[in-house]
């Protein structure tokens, strides 16, 4: 069972999480809204849709989808006990959270065997290409025909000259949005690690040795090809800001 915390404590750390994430994704709220647009369209004719959020972390996307689609069952999957505890407390029952590791097949038995949509943001890049291909094949069987997979992440184009420009555009957008002085990832983790009230969860996280490499470096086109090979009828980017994309697969 996912641990719960004092609401005020969780709310404070979630606010700080949102701010540090905007340092890297200045258009983060728009990215969430675009994913919401795609999912809402896919489930428009479904009475009680089921949506999975893979690598949900502290529930940023899950919570926003729950507000937008109150009739939906939103299930967030992650293996980080600290982030799951923050999420479970902050979103107060609006989302179901599952403690499971996406790099194994164990998580599949913990979710419904048919879903209407699967989403993810800034998470699946840590899976090695072979593991990601396996995950996409799993989704090809899990998502119903007409359902969707949406992934928001920094994805390269595969062309070095263009990739250099998209990173330049990302930095320019961050400067114009006024987020360049936000707390960064390392500072946030150092600060929460020093919070003694969270010591048991920090220890649990350390025991799992949670660490991910930066990126599998797959391009947006390579992701789309893997989705088609996994059984999705169409796949490609529907939104881009610098190197940040929303990639969609239609089952």
mmCIF file of C-alpha atoms in Angstrom:
data_model
loop_
_atom_site.group_PDB
_atom_site.id
_atom_site.type_symbol
_atom_site.label_atom_id
_atom_site.label_comp_id
_atom_site.label_asym_id
_atom_site.label_seq_id
_atom_site.Cartn_x
_atom_site.Cartn_y
_atom_site.Cartn_z
ATOM 1 C CA UNK A 1 0.000 0.000 0.000
ATOM 2 C CA UNK A 2 1.295 3.455 -0.884
ATOM 3 C CA UNK A 3 2.215 5.537 2.173
ATOM 4 C CA UNK A 4 0.421 8.799 2.883
ATOM 5 C CA UNK A 5 1.872 11.919 4.467
ATOM 6 C CA UNK A 6 0.712 15.114 6.115
ATOM 7 C CA UNK A 7 -1.146 16.974 3.335
ATOM 8 C CA UNK A 8 0.648 20.282 3.882
ATOM 9 C CA UNK A 9 4.033 18.567 3.624
ATOM 10 C CA UNK A 10 3.126 16.778 0.395
ATOM 11 C CA UNK A 11 1.615 19.927 -1.105
ATOM 12 C CA UNK A 12 4.801 21.892 -0.416
ATOM 13 C CA UNK A 13 7.055 19.328 -2.069
ATOM 14 C CA UNK A 14 4.716 18.968 -5.055
ATOM 15 C CA UNK A 15 4.773 22.747 -5.610
ATOM 16 C CA UNK A 16 8.563 22.680 -5.522
ATOM 17 C CA UNK A 17 8.577 19.701 -7.921
ATOM 18 C CA UNK A 18 6.385 21.562 -10.403
ATOM 19 C CA UNK A 19 8.672 24.591 -10.296
ATOM 20 C CA UNK A 20 11.872 22.609 -10.828
ATOM 21 C CA UNK A 21 10.307 20.680 -13.694
ATOM 22 C CA UNK A 22 9.426 23.938 -15.432
ATOM 23 C CA UNK A 23 13.142 24.723 -15.520
ATOM 24 C CA UNK A 24 13.433 21.918 -18.081
ATOM 25 C CA UNK A 25 9.987 22.169 -19.690
ATOM 26 C CA UNK A 26 8.880 25.791 -19.786
ATOM 27 C CA UNK A 27 5.728 24.811 -21.699
ATOM 28 C CA UNK A 28 4.958 21.986 -19.290
ATOM 29 C CA UNK A 29 1.337 22.998 -18.682
ATOM 30 C CA UNK A 30 0.702 23.250 -22.411
ATOM 31 C CA UNK A 31 2.256 19.819 -22.877
ATOM 32 C CA UNK A 32 -0.121 18.433 -20.251
ATOM 33 C CA UNK A 33 -3.063 20.186 -21.929
ATOM 34 C CA UNK A 34 -2.171 18.736 -25.344
ATOM 35 C CA UNK A 35 -2.026 15.226 -23.898
ATOM 36 C CA UNK A 36 -5.376 15.925 -22.273
ATOM 37 C CA UNK A 37 -6.799 17.001 -25.640
ATOM 38 C CA UNK A 38 -5.698 13.744 -27.273
ATOM 39 C CA UNK A 39 -6.965 11.531 -24.459
ATOM 40 C CA UNK A 40 -10.277 13.391 -24.198
ATOM 41 C CA UNK A 41 -10.873 12.879 -27.928
ATOM 42 C CA UNK A 42 -10.018 9.173 -27.705
ATOM 43 C CA UNK A 43 -12.384 8.497 -24.792
ATOM 44 C CA UNK A 44 -15.204 10.865 -25.781
ATOM 45 C CA UNK A 45 -17.633 8.011 -26.430
ATOM 46 C CA UNK A 46 -16.567 5.849 -23.480
ATOM 47 C CA UNK A 47 -18.704 5.980 -20.347
ATOM 48 C CA UNK A 48 -16.011 5.079 -17.809
ATOM 49 C CA UNK A 49 -12.617 5.219 -19.518
ATOM 50 C CA UNK A 50 -9.464 3.753 -18.026
ATOM 51 C CA UNK A 51 -6.207 5.689 -18.422
ATOM 52 C CA UNK A 52 -2.741 4.524 -17.314
ATOM 53 C CA UNK A 53 0.086 6.941 -16.523
ATOM 54 C CA UNK A 54 3.411 5.093 -16.790
ATOM 55 C CA UNK A 55 6.331 6.398 -14.743
ATOM 56 C CA UNK A 56 3.895 8.795 -13.088
ATOM 57 C CA UNK A 57 6.325 10.087 -10.456
ATOM 58 C CA UNK A 58 4.483 12.451 -8.082
ATOM 59 C CA UNK A 59 1.347 12.322 -10.247
ATOM 60 C CA UNK A 60 1.657 15.579 -12.161
ATOM 61 C CA UNK A 61 -0.021 14.325 -15.344
ATOM 62 C CA UNK A 62 -2.322 11.864 -13.545
ATOM 63 C CA UNK A 63 -3.756 14.606 -11.368
ATOM 64 C CA UNK A 64 -4.368 16.962 -14.259
ATOM 65 C CA UNK A 65 -6.120 14.229 -16.246
ATOM 66 C CA UNK A 66 -8.273 13.396 -13.224
ATOM 67 C CA UNK A 67 -9.442 17.008 -13.069
ATOM 68 C CA UNK A 68 -10.116 17.147 -16.786
ATOM 69 C CA UNK A 69 -11.791 13.715 -17.026
ATOM 70 C CA UNK A 70 -13.606 13.210 -13.701
ATOM 71 C CA UNK A 71 -15.509 10.227 -15.106
ATOM 72 C CA UNK A 72 -12.272 8.370 -15.914
ATOM 73 C CA UNK A 73 -10.371 5.861 -13.820
ATOM 74 C CA UNK A 74 -6.794 7.172 -13.741
ATOM 75 C CA UNK A 75 -4.052 4.759 -12.649
ATOM 76 C CA UNK A 76 -0.486 5.942 -12.098
ATOM 77 C CA UNK A 77 2.356 3.399 -12.121
ATOM 78 C CA UNK A 78 5.802 4.061 -10.640
ATOM 79 C CA UNK A 79 8.457 2.317 -8.545
ATOM 80 C CA UNK A 80 9.575 5.277 -6.423
ATOM 81 C CA UNK A 81 8.004 5.000 -2.938
ATOM 82 C CA UNK A 82 8.792 8.615 -2.063
ATOM 83 C CA UNK A 83 7.211 10.126 -5.172
ATOM 84 C CA UNK A 84 4.215 7.789 -4.892
ATOM 85 C CA UNK A 85 3.646 8.874 -1.284
ATOM 86 C CA UNK A 86 3.710 12.537 -2.306
ATOM 87 C CA UNK A 87 1.269 11.773 -5.124
ATOM 88 C CA UNK A 88 -1.160 9.704 -3.048
ATOM 89 C CA UNK A 89 -1.373 12.405 -0.410
ATOM 90 C CA UNK A 90 -1.514 15.416 -2.712
ATOM 91 C CA UNK A 91 -4.190 14.055 -5.073
ATOM 92 C CA UNK A 92 -6.294 12.661 -2.229
ATOM 93 C CA UNK A 93 -7.937 9.690 -3.912
ATOM 94 C CA UNK A 94 -8.548 11.236 -7.334
ATOM 95 C CA UNK A 95 -5.955 8.845 -8.811
ATOM 96 C CA UNK A 96 -5.082 5.207 -8.077
ATOM 97 C CA UNK A 97 -1.362 4.641 -7.658
ATOM 98 C CA UNK A 98 0.412 1.332 -8.286
ATOM 99 C CA UNK A 99 3.882 0.631 -6.932
ATOM 100 C CA UNK A 100 5.521 -1.382 -9.729
ATOM 101 C CA UNK A 101 8.658 -1.413 -11.869
ATOM 102 C CA UNK A 102 8.126 -0.818 -15.599
ATOM 103 C CA UNK A 103 11.435 -2.488 -16.450
ATOM 104 C CA UNK A 104 9.929 -5.852 -15.465
ATOM 105 C CA UNK A 105 6.674 -7.514 -16.527
ATOM 106 C CA UNK A 106 5.271 -7.524 -12.977
ATOM 107 C CA UNK A 107 3.313 -4.292 -13.434
ATOM 108 C CA UNK A 108 1.079 -5.796 -16.126
ATOM 109 C CA UNK A 109 -0.790 -7.962 -13.615
ATOM 110 C CA UNK A 110 -1.444 -4.896 -11.462
ATOM 111 C CA UNK A 111 -3.478 -2.990 -14.057
ATOM 112 C CA UNK A 112 -6.646 -3.759 -16.074
ATOM 113 C CA UNK A 113 -6.155 -6.044 -19.072
ATOM 114 C CA UNK A 114 -7.749 -3.500 -21.426
ATOM 115 C CA UNK A 115 -7.400 0.279 -21.250
ATOM 116 C CA UNK A 116 -8.547 3.223 -23.329
ATOM 117 C CA UNK A 117 -5.388 5.297 -23.132
ATOM 118 C CA UNK A 118 -1.830 5.170 -21.832
ATOM 119 C CA UNK A 119 0.180 8.309 -21.136
ATOM 120 C CA UNK A 120 3.656 9.162 -19.911
ATOM 121 C CA UNK A 121 5.783 12.280 -19.495
ATOM 122 C CA UNK A 122 9.550 12.622 -19.159
ATOM 123 C CA UNK A 123 9.891 9.052 -17.955
ATOM 124 C CA UNK A 124 10.319 6.368 -20.599
ATOM 125 C CA UNK A 125 13.637 7.726 -21.900
ATOM 126 C CA UNK A 126 15.405 5.779 -19.135
ATOM 127 C CA UNK A 127 14.369 2.415 -20.607
ATOM 128 C CA UNK A 128 16.960 0.828 -22.899
ATOM 129 C CA UNK A 129 15.772 0.481 -26.521
ATOM 130 C CA UNK A 130 15.081 -3.265 -26.240
ATOM 131 C CA UNK A 131 13.119 -2.791 -23.014
ATOM 132 C CA UNK A 132 11.172 0.085 -24.554
ATOM 133 C CA UNK A 133 10.279 -2.079 -27.560
ATOM 134 C CA UNK A 134 8.955 -4.746 -25.173
ATOM 135 C CA UNK A 135 6.923 -2.127 -23.327
ATOM 136 C CA UNK A 136 5.441 -0.815 -26.568
ATOM 137 C CA UNK A 137 4.467 -4.350 -27.617
ATOM 138 C CA UNK A 138 2.753 -4.752 -24.256
ATOM 139 C CA UNK A 139 0.848 -1.537 -24.879
ATOM 140 C CA UNK A 140 -0.115 -2.799 -28.320
ATOM 141 C CA UNK A 141 -2.005 -5.591 -26.574
ATOM 142 C CA UNK A 142 -3.247 -3.482 -23.667
ATOM 143 C CA UNK A 143 -4.743 -0.464 -25.472
ATOM 144 C CA UNK A 144 -8.101 -1.109 -27.092
ATOM 145 C CA UNK A 145 -8.567 -0.499 -30.833
ATOM 146 C CA UNK A 146 -9.094 3.229 -31.304
ATOM 147 C CA UNK A 147 -7.334 3.981 -28.022
ATOM 148 C CA UNK A 148 -4.151 6.027 -27.762
ATOM 149 C CA UNK A 149 -0.682 6.169 -26.284
ATOM 150 C CA UNK A 150 0.687 9.674 -25.565
ATOM 151 C CA UNK A 151 4.276 10.345 -24.537
ATOM 152 C CA UNK A 152 5.540 13.832 -23.703
ATOM 153 C CA UNK A 153 9.318 14.026 -23.598
ATOM 154 C CA UNK A 154 12.497 15.599 -24.950
ATOM 155 C CA UNK A 155 13.060 13.577 -28.109
ATOM 156 C CA UNK A 156 15.835 14.187 -30.647
ATOM 157 C CA UNK A 157 15.131 14.456 -34.361
ATOM 158 C CA UNK A 158 18.097 12.271 -35.271
ATOM 159 C CA UNK A 159 19.705 15.119 -37.215
ATOM 160 C CA UNK A 160 22.500 16.800 -35.211
ATOM 161 C CA UNK A 161 22.097 20.242 -36.789
ATOM 162 C CA UNK A 162 18.371 20.305 -36.037
ATOM 163 C CA UNK A 163 18.895 18.936 -32.544
ATOM 164 C CA UNK A 164 21.311 21.762 -31.768
ATOM 165 C CA UNK A 165 18.677 24.277 -32.877
ATOM 166 C CA UNK A 166 15.842 22.656 -30.915
ATOM 167 C CA UNK A 167 17.914 22.851 -27.729
ATOM 168 C CA UNK A 168 18.622 26.498 -28.482
ATOM 169 C CA UNK A 169 14.888 27.091 -28.919
ATOM 170 C CA UNK A 170 14.195 25.311 -25.616
ATOM 171 C CA UNK A 171 16.655 27.560 -23.793
ATOM 172 C CA UNK A 172 15.217 30.675 -25.391
ATOM 173 C CA UNK A 173 11.714 29.646 -24.368
ATOM 174 C CA UNK A 174 12.862 29.052 -20.784
ATOM 175 C CA UNK A 175 14.406 32.524 -20.656
ATOM 176 C CA UNK A 176 11.262 34.167 -22.033
ATOM 177 C CA UNK A 177 9.097 32.202 -19.576
ATOM 178 C CA UNK A 178 11.257 33.376 -16.677
ATOM 179 C CA UNK A 179 12.044 29.900 -15.331
ATOM 180 C CA UNK A 180 15.825 29.809 -15.709
ATOM 181 C CA UNK A 181 16.392 30.642 -12.032
ATOM 182 C CA UNK A 182 14.067 27.872 -10.791
ATOM 183 C CA UNK A 183 15.374 25.206 -8.451
ATOM 184 C CA UNK A 184 16.990 22.408 -10.428
ATOM 185 C CA UNK A 185 16.594 18.617 -10.228
ATOM 186 C CA UNK A 186 19.676 17.958 -8.097
ATOM 187 C CA UNK A 187 18.840 20.722 -5.614
ATOM 188 C CA UNK A 188 15.273 19.460 -5.193
ATOM 189 C CA UNK A 189 16.461 15.913 -4.484
ATOM 190 C CA UNK A 190 19.128 17.134 -2.076
ATOM 191 C CA UNK A 191 16.553 19.189 -0.192
ATOM 192 C CA UNK A 192 13.929 16.472 0.090
ATOM 193 C CA UNK A 193 16.625 13.992 1.103
ATOM 194 C CA UNK A 194 17.444 16.241 4.043
ATOM 195 C CA UNK A 195 13.829 16.382 5.262
ATOM 196 C CA UNK A 196 13.872 14.198 8.380
ATOM 197 C CA UNK A 197 10.116 13.680 8.323
ATOM 198 C CA UNK A 198 10.590 11.763 5.071
ATOM 199 C CA UNK A 199 13.503 9.625 6.297
ATOM 200 C CA UNK A 200 11.653 6.246 6.092
ATOM 201 C CA UNK A 201 10.650 6.903 2.487
ATOM 202 C CA UNK A 202 14.132 8.125 1.593
ATOM 203 C CA UNK A 203 15.521 4.902 3.056
ATOM 204 C CA UNK A 204 12.988 2.800 1.142
ATOM 205 C CA UNK A 205 13.946 4.596 -2.051
ATOM 206 C CA UNK A 206 17.653 3.982 -1.395
ATOM 207 C CA UNK A 207 17.030 0.289 -0.716
ATOM 208 C CA UNK A 208 15.525 -0.043 -4.169
ATOM 209 C CA UNK A 209 18.627 1.579 -5.648
ATOM 210 C CA UNK A 210 16.499 3.683 -7.974
ATOM 211 C CA UNK A 211 18.706 5.265 -10.609
ATOM 212 C CA UNK A 212 18.213 5.767 -14.313
ATOM 213 C CA UNK A 213 20.543 6.783 -17.080
ATOM 214 C CA UNK A 214 19.775 10.053 -18.832
ATOM 215 C CA UNK A 215 18.295 8.888 -22.101
ATOM 216 C CA UNK A 216 18.099 6.012 -24.561
ATOM 217 C CA UNK A 217 18.634 8.695 -27.272
ATOM 218 C CA UNK A 218 15.941 7.263 -29.551
ATOM 219 C CA UNK A 219 14.623 9.848 -31.987
ATOM 220 C CA UNK A 220 10.979 10.766 -32.319
ATOM 221 C CA UNK A 221 10.927 8.810 -35.595
ATOM 222 C CA UNK A 222 12.436 5.714 -33.961
ATOM 223 C CA UNK A 223 9.788 5.858 -31.231
ATOM 224 C CA UNK A 224 7.067 6.110 -33.882
ATOM 225 C CA UNK A 225 8.497 3.128 -35.774
ATOM 226 C CA UNK A 226 8.581 1.029 -32.594
ATOM 227 C CA UNK A 227 4.942 1.882 -31.938
ATOM 228 C CA UNK A 228 3.908 0.837 -35.442
ATOM 229 C CA UNK A 229 5.834 -2.418 -35.048
ATOM 230 C CA UNK A 230 3.970 -2.947 -31.776
ATOM 231 C CA UNK A 231 0.598 -2.798 -33.515
ATOM 232 C CA UNK A 232 -0.330 0.867 -33.471
ATOM 233 C CA UNK A 233 -2.030 1.903 -36.712
ATOM 234 C CA UNK A 234 -0.498 5.377 -36.765
ATOM 235 C CA UNK A 235 2.239 7.108 -34.775
ATOM 236 C CA UNK A 236 3.938 10.483 -34.812
ATOM 237 C CA UNK A 237 4.373 13.829 -33.076
ATOM 238 C CA UNK A 238 1.296 16.031 -32.713
ATOM 239 C CA UNK A 239 2.995 18.886 -30.828
ATOM 240 C CA UNK A 240 6.517 20.258 -30.495
ATOM 241 C CA UNK A 241 8.236 23.078 -28.612
ATOM 242 C CA UNK A 242 11.983 23.014 -29.195
ATOM 243 C CA UNK A 243 13.037 19.415 -28.584
ATOM 244 C CA UNK A 244 9.972 18.743 -26.446
ATOM 245 C CA UNK A 245 7.361 16.565 -28.195
ATOM 246 C CA UNK A 246 4.036 14.934 -27.617
ATOM 247 C CA UNK A 247 4.250 11.638 -29.475
ATOM 248 C CA UNK A 248 0.980 9.816 -30.127
ATOM 249 C CA UNK A 249 0.262 6.253 -31.178
ATOM 250 C CA UNK A 250 -3.265 5.384 -32.302
ATOM 251 C CA UNK A 251 -4.183 1.748 -31.772
#
